[in-house]
Short mmCIF file of C-alpha atoms in Angstrom, two decimals:
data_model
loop_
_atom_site.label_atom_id
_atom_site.label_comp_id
_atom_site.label_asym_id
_atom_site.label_seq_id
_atom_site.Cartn_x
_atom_site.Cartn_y
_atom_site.Cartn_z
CA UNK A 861 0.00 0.00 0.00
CA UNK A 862 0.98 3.51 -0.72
CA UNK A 863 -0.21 5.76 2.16
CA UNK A 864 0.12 5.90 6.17
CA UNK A 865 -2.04 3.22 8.03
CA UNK A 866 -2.34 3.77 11.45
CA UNK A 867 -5.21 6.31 11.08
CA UNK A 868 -6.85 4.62 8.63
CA UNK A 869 -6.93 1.62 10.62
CA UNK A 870 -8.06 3.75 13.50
CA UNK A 871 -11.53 4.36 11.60
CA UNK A 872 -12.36 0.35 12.03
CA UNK A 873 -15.54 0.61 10.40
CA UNK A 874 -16.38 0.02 6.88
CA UNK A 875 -18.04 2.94 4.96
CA UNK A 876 -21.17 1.86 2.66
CA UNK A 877 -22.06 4.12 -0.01
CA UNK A 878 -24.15 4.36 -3.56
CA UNK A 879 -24.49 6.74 -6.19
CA UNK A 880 -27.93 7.98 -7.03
CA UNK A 881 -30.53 4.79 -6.84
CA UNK A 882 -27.82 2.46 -6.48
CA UNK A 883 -30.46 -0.36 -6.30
CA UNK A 884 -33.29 -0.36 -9.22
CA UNK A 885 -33.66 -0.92 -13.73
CA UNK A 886 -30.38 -0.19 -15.39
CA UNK A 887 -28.21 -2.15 -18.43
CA UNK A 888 -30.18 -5.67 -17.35
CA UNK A 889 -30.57 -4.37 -13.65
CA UNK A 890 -26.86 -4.56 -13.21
CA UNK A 891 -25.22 -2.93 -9.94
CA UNK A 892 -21.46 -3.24 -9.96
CA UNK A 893 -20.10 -3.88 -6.27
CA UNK A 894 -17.13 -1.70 -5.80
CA UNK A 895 -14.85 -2.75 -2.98
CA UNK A 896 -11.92 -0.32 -2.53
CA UNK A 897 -9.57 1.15 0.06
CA UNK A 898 -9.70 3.88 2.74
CA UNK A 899 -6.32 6.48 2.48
CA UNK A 900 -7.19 8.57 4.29
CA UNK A 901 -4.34 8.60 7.50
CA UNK A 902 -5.99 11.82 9.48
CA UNK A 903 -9.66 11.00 9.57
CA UNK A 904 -10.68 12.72 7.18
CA UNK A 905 -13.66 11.72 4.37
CA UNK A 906 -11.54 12.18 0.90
CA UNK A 907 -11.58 8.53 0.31
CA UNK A 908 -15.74 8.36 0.62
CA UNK A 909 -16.06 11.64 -0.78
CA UNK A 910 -13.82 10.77 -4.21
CA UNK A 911 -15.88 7.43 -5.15
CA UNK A 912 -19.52 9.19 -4.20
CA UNK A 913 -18.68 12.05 -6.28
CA UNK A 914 -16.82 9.47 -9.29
CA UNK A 915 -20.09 7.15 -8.75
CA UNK A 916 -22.44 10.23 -8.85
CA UNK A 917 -20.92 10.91 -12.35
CA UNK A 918 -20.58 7.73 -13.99
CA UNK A 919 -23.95 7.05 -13.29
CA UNK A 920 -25.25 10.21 -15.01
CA UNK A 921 -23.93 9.41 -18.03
CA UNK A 922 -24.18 5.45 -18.44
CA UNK A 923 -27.71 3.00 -17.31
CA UNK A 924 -25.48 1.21 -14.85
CA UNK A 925 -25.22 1.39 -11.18
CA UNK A 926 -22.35 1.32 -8.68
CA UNK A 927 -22.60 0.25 -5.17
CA UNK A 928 -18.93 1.59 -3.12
CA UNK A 929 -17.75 -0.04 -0.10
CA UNK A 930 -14.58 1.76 1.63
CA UNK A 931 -12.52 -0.59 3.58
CA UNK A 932 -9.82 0.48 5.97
CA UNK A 933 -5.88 -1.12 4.42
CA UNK A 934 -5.78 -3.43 7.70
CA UNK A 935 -8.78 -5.23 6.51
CA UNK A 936 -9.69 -4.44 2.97
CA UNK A 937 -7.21 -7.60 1.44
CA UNK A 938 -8.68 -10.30 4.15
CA UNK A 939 -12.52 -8.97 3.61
CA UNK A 940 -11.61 -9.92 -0.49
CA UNK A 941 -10.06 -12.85 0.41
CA UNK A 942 -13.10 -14.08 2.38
CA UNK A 943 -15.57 -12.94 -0.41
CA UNK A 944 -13.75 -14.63 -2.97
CA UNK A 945 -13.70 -17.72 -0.78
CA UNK A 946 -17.42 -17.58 -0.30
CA UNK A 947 -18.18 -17.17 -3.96
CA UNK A 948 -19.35 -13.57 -3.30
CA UNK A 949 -16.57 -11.35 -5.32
CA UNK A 950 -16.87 -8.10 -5.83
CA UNK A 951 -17.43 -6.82 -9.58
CA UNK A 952 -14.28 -4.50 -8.99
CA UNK A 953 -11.69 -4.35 -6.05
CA UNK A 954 -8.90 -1.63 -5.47
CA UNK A 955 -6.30 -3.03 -3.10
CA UNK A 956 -2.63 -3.67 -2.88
CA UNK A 957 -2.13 -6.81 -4.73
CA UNK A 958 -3.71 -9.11 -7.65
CA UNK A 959 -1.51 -11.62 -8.28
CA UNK A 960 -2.89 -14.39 -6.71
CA UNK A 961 -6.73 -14.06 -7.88
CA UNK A 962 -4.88 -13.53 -11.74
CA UNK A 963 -2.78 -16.72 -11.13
CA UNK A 964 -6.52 -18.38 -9.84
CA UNK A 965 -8.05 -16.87 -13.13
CA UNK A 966 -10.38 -15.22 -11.65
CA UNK A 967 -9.89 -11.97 -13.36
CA UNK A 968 -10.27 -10.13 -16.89
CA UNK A 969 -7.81 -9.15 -18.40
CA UNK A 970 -6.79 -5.18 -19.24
CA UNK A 971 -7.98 -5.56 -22.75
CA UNK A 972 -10.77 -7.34 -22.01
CA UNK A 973 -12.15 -3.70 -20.26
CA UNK A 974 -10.33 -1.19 -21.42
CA UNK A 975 -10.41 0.35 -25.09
CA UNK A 976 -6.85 0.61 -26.32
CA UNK A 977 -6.18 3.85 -26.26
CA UNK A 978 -6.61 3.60 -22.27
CA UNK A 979 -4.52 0.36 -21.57
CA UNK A 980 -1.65 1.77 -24.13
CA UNK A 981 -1.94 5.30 -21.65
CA UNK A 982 -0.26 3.25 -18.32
CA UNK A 983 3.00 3.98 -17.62
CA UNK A 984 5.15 0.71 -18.73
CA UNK A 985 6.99 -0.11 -15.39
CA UNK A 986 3.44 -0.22 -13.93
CA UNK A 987 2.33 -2.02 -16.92
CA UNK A 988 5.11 -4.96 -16.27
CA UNK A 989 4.25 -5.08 -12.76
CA UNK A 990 0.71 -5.62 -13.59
CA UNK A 991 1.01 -8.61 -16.06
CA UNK A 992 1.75 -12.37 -15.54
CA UNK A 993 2.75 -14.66 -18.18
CA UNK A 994 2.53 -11.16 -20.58
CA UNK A 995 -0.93 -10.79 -19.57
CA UNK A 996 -1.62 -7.43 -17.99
CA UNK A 997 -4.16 -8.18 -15.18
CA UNK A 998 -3.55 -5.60 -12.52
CA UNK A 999 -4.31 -2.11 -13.71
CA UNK A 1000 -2.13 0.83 -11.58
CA UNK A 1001 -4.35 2.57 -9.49
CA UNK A 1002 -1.70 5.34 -8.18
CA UNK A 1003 1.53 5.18 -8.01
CA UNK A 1004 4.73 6.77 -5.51
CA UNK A 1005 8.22 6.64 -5.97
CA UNK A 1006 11.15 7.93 -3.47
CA UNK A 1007 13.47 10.85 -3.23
CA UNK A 1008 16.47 11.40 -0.97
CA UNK A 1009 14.83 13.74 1.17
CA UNK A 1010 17.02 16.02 3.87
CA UNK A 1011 16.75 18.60 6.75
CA UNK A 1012 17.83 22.10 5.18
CA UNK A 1013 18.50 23.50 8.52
CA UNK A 1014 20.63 20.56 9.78
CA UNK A 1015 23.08 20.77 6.75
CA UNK A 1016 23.41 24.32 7.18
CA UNK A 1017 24.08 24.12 10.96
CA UNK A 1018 26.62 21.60 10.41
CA UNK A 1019 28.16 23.34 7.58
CA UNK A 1020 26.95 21.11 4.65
CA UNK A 1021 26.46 23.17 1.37
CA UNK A 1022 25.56 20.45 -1.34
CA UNK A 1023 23.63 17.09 -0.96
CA UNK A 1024 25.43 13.97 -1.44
CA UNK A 1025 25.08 12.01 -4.62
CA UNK A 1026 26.70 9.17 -4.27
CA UNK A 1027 27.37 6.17 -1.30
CA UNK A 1028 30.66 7.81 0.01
CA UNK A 1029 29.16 11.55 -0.51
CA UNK A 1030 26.09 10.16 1.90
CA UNK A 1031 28.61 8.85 4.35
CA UNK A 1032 30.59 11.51 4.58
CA UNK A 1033 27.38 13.97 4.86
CA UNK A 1034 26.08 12.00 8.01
CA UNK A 1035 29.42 11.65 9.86
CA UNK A 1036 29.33 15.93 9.64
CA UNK A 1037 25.73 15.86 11.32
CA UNK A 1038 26.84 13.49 13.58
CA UNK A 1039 29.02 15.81 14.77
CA UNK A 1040 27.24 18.49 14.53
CA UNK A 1041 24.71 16.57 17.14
CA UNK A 1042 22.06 15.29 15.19
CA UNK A 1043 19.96 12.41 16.52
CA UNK A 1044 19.65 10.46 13.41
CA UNK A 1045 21.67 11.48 10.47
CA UNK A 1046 20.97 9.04 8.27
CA UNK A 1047 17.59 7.06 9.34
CA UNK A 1048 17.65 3.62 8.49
CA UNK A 1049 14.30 1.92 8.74
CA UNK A 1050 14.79 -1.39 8.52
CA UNK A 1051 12.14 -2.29 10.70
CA UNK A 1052 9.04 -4.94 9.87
CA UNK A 1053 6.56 -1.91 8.03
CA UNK A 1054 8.17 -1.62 4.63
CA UNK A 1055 12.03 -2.71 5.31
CA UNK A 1056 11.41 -3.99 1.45
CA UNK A 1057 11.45 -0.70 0.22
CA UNK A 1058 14.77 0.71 1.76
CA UNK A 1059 16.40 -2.37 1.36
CA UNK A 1060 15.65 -2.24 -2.48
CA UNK A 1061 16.34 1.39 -3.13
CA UNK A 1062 19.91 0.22 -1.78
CA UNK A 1063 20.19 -2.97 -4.00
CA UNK A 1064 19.16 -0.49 -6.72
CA UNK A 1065 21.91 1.74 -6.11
CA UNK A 1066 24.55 -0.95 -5.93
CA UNK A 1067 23.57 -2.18 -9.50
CA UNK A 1068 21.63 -4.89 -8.99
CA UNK A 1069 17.76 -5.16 -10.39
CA UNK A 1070 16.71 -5.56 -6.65
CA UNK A 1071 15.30 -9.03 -5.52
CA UNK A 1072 14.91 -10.83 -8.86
CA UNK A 1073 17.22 -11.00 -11.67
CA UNK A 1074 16.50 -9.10 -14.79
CA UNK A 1075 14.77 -12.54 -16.33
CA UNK A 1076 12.17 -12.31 -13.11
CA UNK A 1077 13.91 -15.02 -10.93
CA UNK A 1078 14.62 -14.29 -7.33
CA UNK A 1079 18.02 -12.94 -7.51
CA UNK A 1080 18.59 -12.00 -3.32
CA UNK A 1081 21.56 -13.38 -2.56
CA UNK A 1082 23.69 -12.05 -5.66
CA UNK A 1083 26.80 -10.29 -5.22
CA UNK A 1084 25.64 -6.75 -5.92
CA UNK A 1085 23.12 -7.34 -3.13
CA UNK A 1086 26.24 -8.77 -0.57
CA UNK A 1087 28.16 -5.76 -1.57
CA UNK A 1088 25.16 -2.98 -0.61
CA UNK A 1089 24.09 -4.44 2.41
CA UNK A 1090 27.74 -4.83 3.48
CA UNK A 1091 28.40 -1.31 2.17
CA UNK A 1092 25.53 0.04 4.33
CA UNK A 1093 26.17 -1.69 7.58
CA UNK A 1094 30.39 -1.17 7.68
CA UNK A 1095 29.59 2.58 6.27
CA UNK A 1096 26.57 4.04 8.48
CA UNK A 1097 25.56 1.27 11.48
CA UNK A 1098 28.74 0.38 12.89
CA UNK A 1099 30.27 4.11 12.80
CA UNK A 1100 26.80 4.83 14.81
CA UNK A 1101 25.43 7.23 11.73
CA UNK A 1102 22.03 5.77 11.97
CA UNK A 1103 20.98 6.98 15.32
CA UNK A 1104 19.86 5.02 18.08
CA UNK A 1105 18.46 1.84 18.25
CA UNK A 1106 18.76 -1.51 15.62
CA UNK A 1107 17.58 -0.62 12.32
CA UNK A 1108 15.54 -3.44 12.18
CA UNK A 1109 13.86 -2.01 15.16
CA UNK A 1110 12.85 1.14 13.63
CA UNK A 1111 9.88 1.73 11.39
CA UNK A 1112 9.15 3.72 8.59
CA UNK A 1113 6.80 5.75 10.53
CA UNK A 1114 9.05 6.65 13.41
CA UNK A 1115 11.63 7.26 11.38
CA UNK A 1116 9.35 10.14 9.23
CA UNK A 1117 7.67 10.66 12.77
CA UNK A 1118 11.40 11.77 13.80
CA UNK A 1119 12.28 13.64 10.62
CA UNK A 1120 9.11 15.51 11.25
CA UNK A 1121 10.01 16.34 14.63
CA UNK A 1122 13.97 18.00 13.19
CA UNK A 1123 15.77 14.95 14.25
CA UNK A 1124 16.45 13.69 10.99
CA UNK A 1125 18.99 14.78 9.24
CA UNK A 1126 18.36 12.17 5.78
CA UNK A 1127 16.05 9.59 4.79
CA UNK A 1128 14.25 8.14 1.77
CA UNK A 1129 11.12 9.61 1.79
CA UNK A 1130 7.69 9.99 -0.64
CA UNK A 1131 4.99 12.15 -1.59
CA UNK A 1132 2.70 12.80 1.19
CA UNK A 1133 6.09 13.14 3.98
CA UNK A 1134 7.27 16.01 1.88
CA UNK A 1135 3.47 17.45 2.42
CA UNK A 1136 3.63 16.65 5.66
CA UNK A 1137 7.27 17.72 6.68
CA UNK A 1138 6.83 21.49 5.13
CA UNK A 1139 3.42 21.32 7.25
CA UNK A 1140 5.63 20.29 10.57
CA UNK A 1141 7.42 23.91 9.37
CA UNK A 1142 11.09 21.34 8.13
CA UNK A 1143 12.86 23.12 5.72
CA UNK A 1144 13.34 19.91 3.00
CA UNK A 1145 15.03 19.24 0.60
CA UNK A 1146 15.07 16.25 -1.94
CA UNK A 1147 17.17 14.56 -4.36
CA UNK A 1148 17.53 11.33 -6.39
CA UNK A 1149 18.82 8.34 -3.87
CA UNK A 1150 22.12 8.27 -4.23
CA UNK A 1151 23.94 5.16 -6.12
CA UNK A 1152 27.13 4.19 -5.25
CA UNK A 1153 28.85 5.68 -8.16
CA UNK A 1154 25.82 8.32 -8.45
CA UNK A 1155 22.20 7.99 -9.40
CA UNK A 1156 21.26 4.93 -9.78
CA UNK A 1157 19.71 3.73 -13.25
CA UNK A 1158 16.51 3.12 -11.89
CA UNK A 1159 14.77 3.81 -7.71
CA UNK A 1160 12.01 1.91 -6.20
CA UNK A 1161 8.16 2.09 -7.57
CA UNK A 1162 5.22 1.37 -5.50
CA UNK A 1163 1.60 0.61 -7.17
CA UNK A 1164 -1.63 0.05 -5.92
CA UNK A 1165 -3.95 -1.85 -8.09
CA UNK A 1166 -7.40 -2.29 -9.35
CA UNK A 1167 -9.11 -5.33 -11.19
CA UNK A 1168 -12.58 -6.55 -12.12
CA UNK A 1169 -13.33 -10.03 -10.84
CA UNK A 1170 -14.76 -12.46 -14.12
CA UNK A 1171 -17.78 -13.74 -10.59
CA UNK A 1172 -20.39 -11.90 -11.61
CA UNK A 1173 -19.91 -11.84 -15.59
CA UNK A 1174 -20.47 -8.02 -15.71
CA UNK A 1175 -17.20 -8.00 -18.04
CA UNK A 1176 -18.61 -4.61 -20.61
CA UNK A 1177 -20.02 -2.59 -17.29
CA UNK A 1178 -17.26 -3.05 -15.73
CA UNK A 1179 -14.78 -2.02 -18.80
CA UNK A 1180 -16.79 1.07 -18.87
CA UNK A 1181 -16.14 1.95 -15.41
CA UNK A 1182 -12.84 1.82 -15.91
CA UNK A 1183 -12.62 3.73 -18.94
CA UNK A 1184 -14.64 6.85 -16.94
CA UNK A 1185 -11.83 6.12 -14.34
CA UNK A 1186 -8.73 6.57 -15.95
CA UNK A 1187 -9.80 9.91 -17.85
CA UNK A 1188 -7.34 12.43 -16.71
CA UNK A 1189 -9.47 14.40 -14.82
CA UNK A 1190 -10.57 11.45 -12.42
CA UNK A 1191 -7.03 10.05 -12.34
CA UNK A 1192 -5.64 13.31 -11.36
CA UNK A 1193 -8.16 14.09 -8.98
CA UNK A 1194 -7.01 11.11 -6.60
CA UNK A 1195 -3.33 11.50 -7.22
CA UNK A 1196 -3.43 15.10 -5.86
CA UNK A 1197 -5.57 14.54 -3.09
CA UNK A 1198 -3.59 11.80 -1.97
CA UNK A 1199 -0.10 13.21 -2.54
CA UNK A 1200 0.38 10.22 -4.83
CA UNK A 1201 1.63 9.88 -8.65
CA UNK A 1202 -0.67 9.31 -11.41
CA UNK A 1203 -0.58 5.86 -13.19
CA UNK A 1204 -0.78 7.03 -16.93
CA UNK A 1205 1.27 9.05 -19.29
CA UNK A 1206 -0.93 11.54 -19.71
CA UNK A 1207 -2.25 12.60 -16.53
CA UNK A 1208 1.47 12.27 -15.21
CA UNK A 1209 2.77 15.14 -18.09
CA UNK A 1210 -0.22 17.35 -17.06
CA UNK A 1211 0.57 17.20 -13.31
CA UNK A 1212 4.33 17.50 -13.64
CA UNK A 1213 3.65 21.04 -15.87
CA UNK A 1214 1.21 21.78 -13.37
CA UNK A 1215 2.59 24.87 -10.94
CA UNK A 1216 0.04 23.78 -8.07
CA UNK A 1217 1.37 20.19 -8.41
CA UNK A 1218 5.32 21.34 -8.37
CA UNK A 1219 5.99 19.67 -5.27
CA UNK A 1220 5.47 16.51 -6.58
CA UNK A 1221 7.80 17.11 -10.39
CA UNK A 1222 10.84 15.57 -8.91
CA UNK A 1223 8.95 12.43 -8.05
CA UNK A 1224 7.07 12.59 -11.48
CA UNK A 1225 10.35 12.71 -13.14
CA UNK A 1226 11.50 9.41 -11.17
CA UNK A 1227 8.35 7.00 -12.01
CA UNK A 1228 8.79 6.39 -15.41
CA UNK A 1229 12.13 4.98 -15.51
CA UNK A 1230 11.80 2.92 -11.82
CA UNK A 1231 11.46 -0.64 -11.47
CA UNK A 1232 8.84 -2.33 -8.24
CA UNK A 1233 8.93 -5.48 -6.60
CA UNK A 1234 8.12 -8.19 -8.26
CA UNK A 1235 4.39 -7.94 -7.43
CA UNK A 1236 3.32 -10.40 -10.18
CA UNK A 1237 4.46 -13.59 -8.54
CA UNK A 1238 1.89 -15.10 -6.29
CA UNK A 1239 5.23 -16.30 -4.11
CA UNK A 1240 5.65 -12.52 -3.37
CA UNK A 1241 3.63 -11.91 -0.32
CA UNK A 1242 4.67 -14.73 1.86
CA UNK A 1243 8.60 -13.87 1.11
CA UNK A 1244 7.96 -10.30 1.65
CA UNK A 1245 6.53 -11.08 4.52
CA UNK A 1246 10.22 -13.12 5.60
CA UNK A 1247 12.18 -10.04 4.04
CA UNK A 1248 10.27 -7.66 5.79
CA UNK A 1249 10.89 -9.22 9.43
CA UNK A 1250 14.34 -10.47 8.89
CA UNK A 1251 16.24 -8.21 6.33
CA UNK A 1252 17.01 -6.06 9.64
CA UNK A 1253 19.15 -8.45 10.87
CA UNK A 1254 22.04 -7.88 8.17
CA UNK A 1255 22.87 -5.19 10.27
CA UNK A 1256 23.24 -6.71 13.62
CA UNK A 1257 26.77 -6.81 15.01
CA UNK A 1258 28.54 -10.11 14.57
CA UNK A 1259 26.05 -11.04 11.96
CA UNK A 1260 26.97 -10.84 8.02
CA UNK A 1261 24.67 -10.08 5.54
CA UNK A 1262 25.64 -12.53 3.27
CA UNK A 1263 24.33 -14.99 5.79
CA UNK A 1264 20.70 -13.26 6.13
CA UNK A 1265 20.49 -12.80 2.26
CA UNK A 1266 21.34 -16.41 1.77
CA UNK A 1267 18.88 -17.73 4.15
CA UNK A 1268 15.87 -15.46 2.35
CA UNK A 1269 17.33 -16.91 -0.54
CA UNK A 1270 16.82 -20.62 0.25
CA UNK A 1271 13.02 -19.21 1.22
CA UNK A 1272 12.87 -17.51 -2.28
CA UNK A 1273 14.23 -20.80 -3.83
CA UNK A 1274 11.53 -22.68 -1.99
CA UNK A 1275 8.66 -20.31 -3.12
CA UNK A 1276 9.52 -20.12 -6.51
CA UNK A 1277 9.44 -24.06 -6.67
CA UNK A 1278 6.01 -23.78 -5.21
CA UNK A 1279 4.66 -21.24 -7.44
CA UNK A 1280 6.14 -23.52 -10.73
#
């Protein structure tokens, strides 16, 4: 998932709602069922409000009705794993994966719903990410990517005048706010929340293609992945430039919870932290992640999806939902008030000329060039799941990371012999 979770989760209720008439005579009496999920992280109605309004609209213009349920992220992928189970699947769902219910066949396929000129408007890393076996089956709902982001204030205080761009440059920066006092000058979150993320961006920047090889096979263990870990944990965790505490003990939201606070001096951050950082009055700044040699070919995508389930048969309605969808104006709509990245070509050259969206160019000018995990595999979530709770441990004293790497490895091997 894309955005901040704790609030959302916090809301623990799921939010019904229908266009007008929701229930009554349209194409063959057909109501789509809508599942999707809540992103909202401050309480806030945006989520509700986007898909009433969106609903409201479609339904003006086409004899078909939509019925919306908003889920919060903590229980939006188990309440569409039970439906499926019971034979009750939504006509649509807008979660975090599809890769399983594609591999099941239990989905249409992009060009069985979407004219061409839609499908051929996706931006082609999200495109590969949504297909298996060439097949795309998960359409990108939004997208992020991440920048280098750092304190202003700290670098001038310690006398820093340029951002690093490269391993050594980074090194170098945080031993200076180190000494210059600063609690965390490089935060490393290697904790359980999204330690797949950070640990990729840095497999990126060593060379590799991150956990799979450029064919698609699980590629963890390779040398260029040895050499970054190793880099990271001899060059910023043993000289104590990652603040307190085990890496793999802090999460992503502390860490941007500390950054927030002006005790960060670096991290890799996205969209909606820059929002909220200038908010929390941090004078940031942001800049590719740094390679080892300089920026990296390629940084780290994230994608949420959405997919019409084959259930209910409702194959042309839904097509034409998604076709009102991915207009510009829709697709934009949800970026922006999400502090996410549009999914298509064209709404993504609109927002990145856009002065009220200028904020977000830098990360615009990332996406189409950046590579994401490999989402298509149905052996994906249950390794995550392993790299996300052990990849910390690469940086625990009298551990090696080749060690780590080469037991997730043997669990990657194992997967991928279960998934053939």
């Amino acid at each position: 998932m894309l955005t901040l979770t704790a609030a959302a989760a916090a809301l623990g209720t799921t939010i019904a709602l229908t266009g007008c008439g929701a229930s009554g005579g349209s194409s063959g009496d057909v109501t789509l069922k809508l599942i999707a999920a809540e992103y909202n992280v401050d309480g806030a109605q945006s989520t509700k409000t986007y898909w009433a309004d969106l609903v409201e609209e479609f339904e003006s213009k086409h004899d078909i009705k939509v019925e919306a349920t908003i889920v919060p992220w903590t229980e939006i992928h188990a309440k569409v794993a039970q439906l499926v189970k019971d034979g009750k699947a939504p006509d649509i769902a807008q979660i975090g994966t599809y890769a399983d219910y594609a591999d099941d066949d239990k989905l249409y396929s992009a060009d069985q719903l979407l004219s061409i000129p839609v499908q051929s408007n996706f931006l082609r890393p999200l495109v590969d990410a949504g297909e298996q076996r060439r097949v795309q089956y998960g359409l990108p709902f939004a997208a992020s990517t991440r920048l280098l982001f750092y304190n202003k204030e700290l670098f001038a205080e310690a006398g820093i005048t340029e951002a690093p761009t490269t391993w050594d440059e980074l090194r170098d920066t945080a031993a200076q706010l180190k000494d210059a006092g600063v609690k965390y000058p490089y935060a490393l979150p290697l904790g359980p929340e999204e330690a797949h993320i950070e640990t990729m961006l840095w497999m990126l920047g060593g060379g590799s293609n991150g956990f799979v090889d450029p064919g698609g096979s699980y590629a963890l263990n390779s040398k260029e992945n040895q050499s970054a870990l190793k880099w990271v944990k001899s060059n910023l965790v043993e000289p104590g430039l990652t603040g307190p505490g085990a890496p793999g003990e802090l999460n992503r939201e502390d860490a941007f919870k500390a950054f927030n606070k002006g005790e960060v001096g670096m991290l890799n951050g996205h969209p909606s932290l820059a929002r909220k950082a200038e908010e929390a009055g941090i004078d940031l700044g942001q800049v590719p992640v740094p390679g080892k040699d300089g920026k990296p070919k390629t940084t780290a995508g994230v994608a949420d999806w959405i997919m019409g389930f084959k259930e209910n048969g409702h194959r042309e309605e839904i097509g034409k939902f998604f076709n009102f969808l991915f207009t510009d104006k829709n697709v934009m709509a949800f970026a922006s008030q999400n502090d996410l990245l549009p999914p298509t070509v064209s709404a993504s050259e609109a927002m990145e000329v856009d002065p009220e969206h200028k904020a977000l160019k830098d990360f615009l000018v990332e996406l189409p060039t950046s590579l994401l995990p490999p989402l298509n595999k149905t052996s994906w979530g249950p390794l995550n799941e392993e790299i996300k709770k052990n990849i910390g441990r690469t940086m625990e004293p009298g551990r090696s990371p080749e060690s780590v790497l080469a037991d997730l490895a043997q669990k990657a091997e194992e997967a991928e012999n279960r998934e053939e």
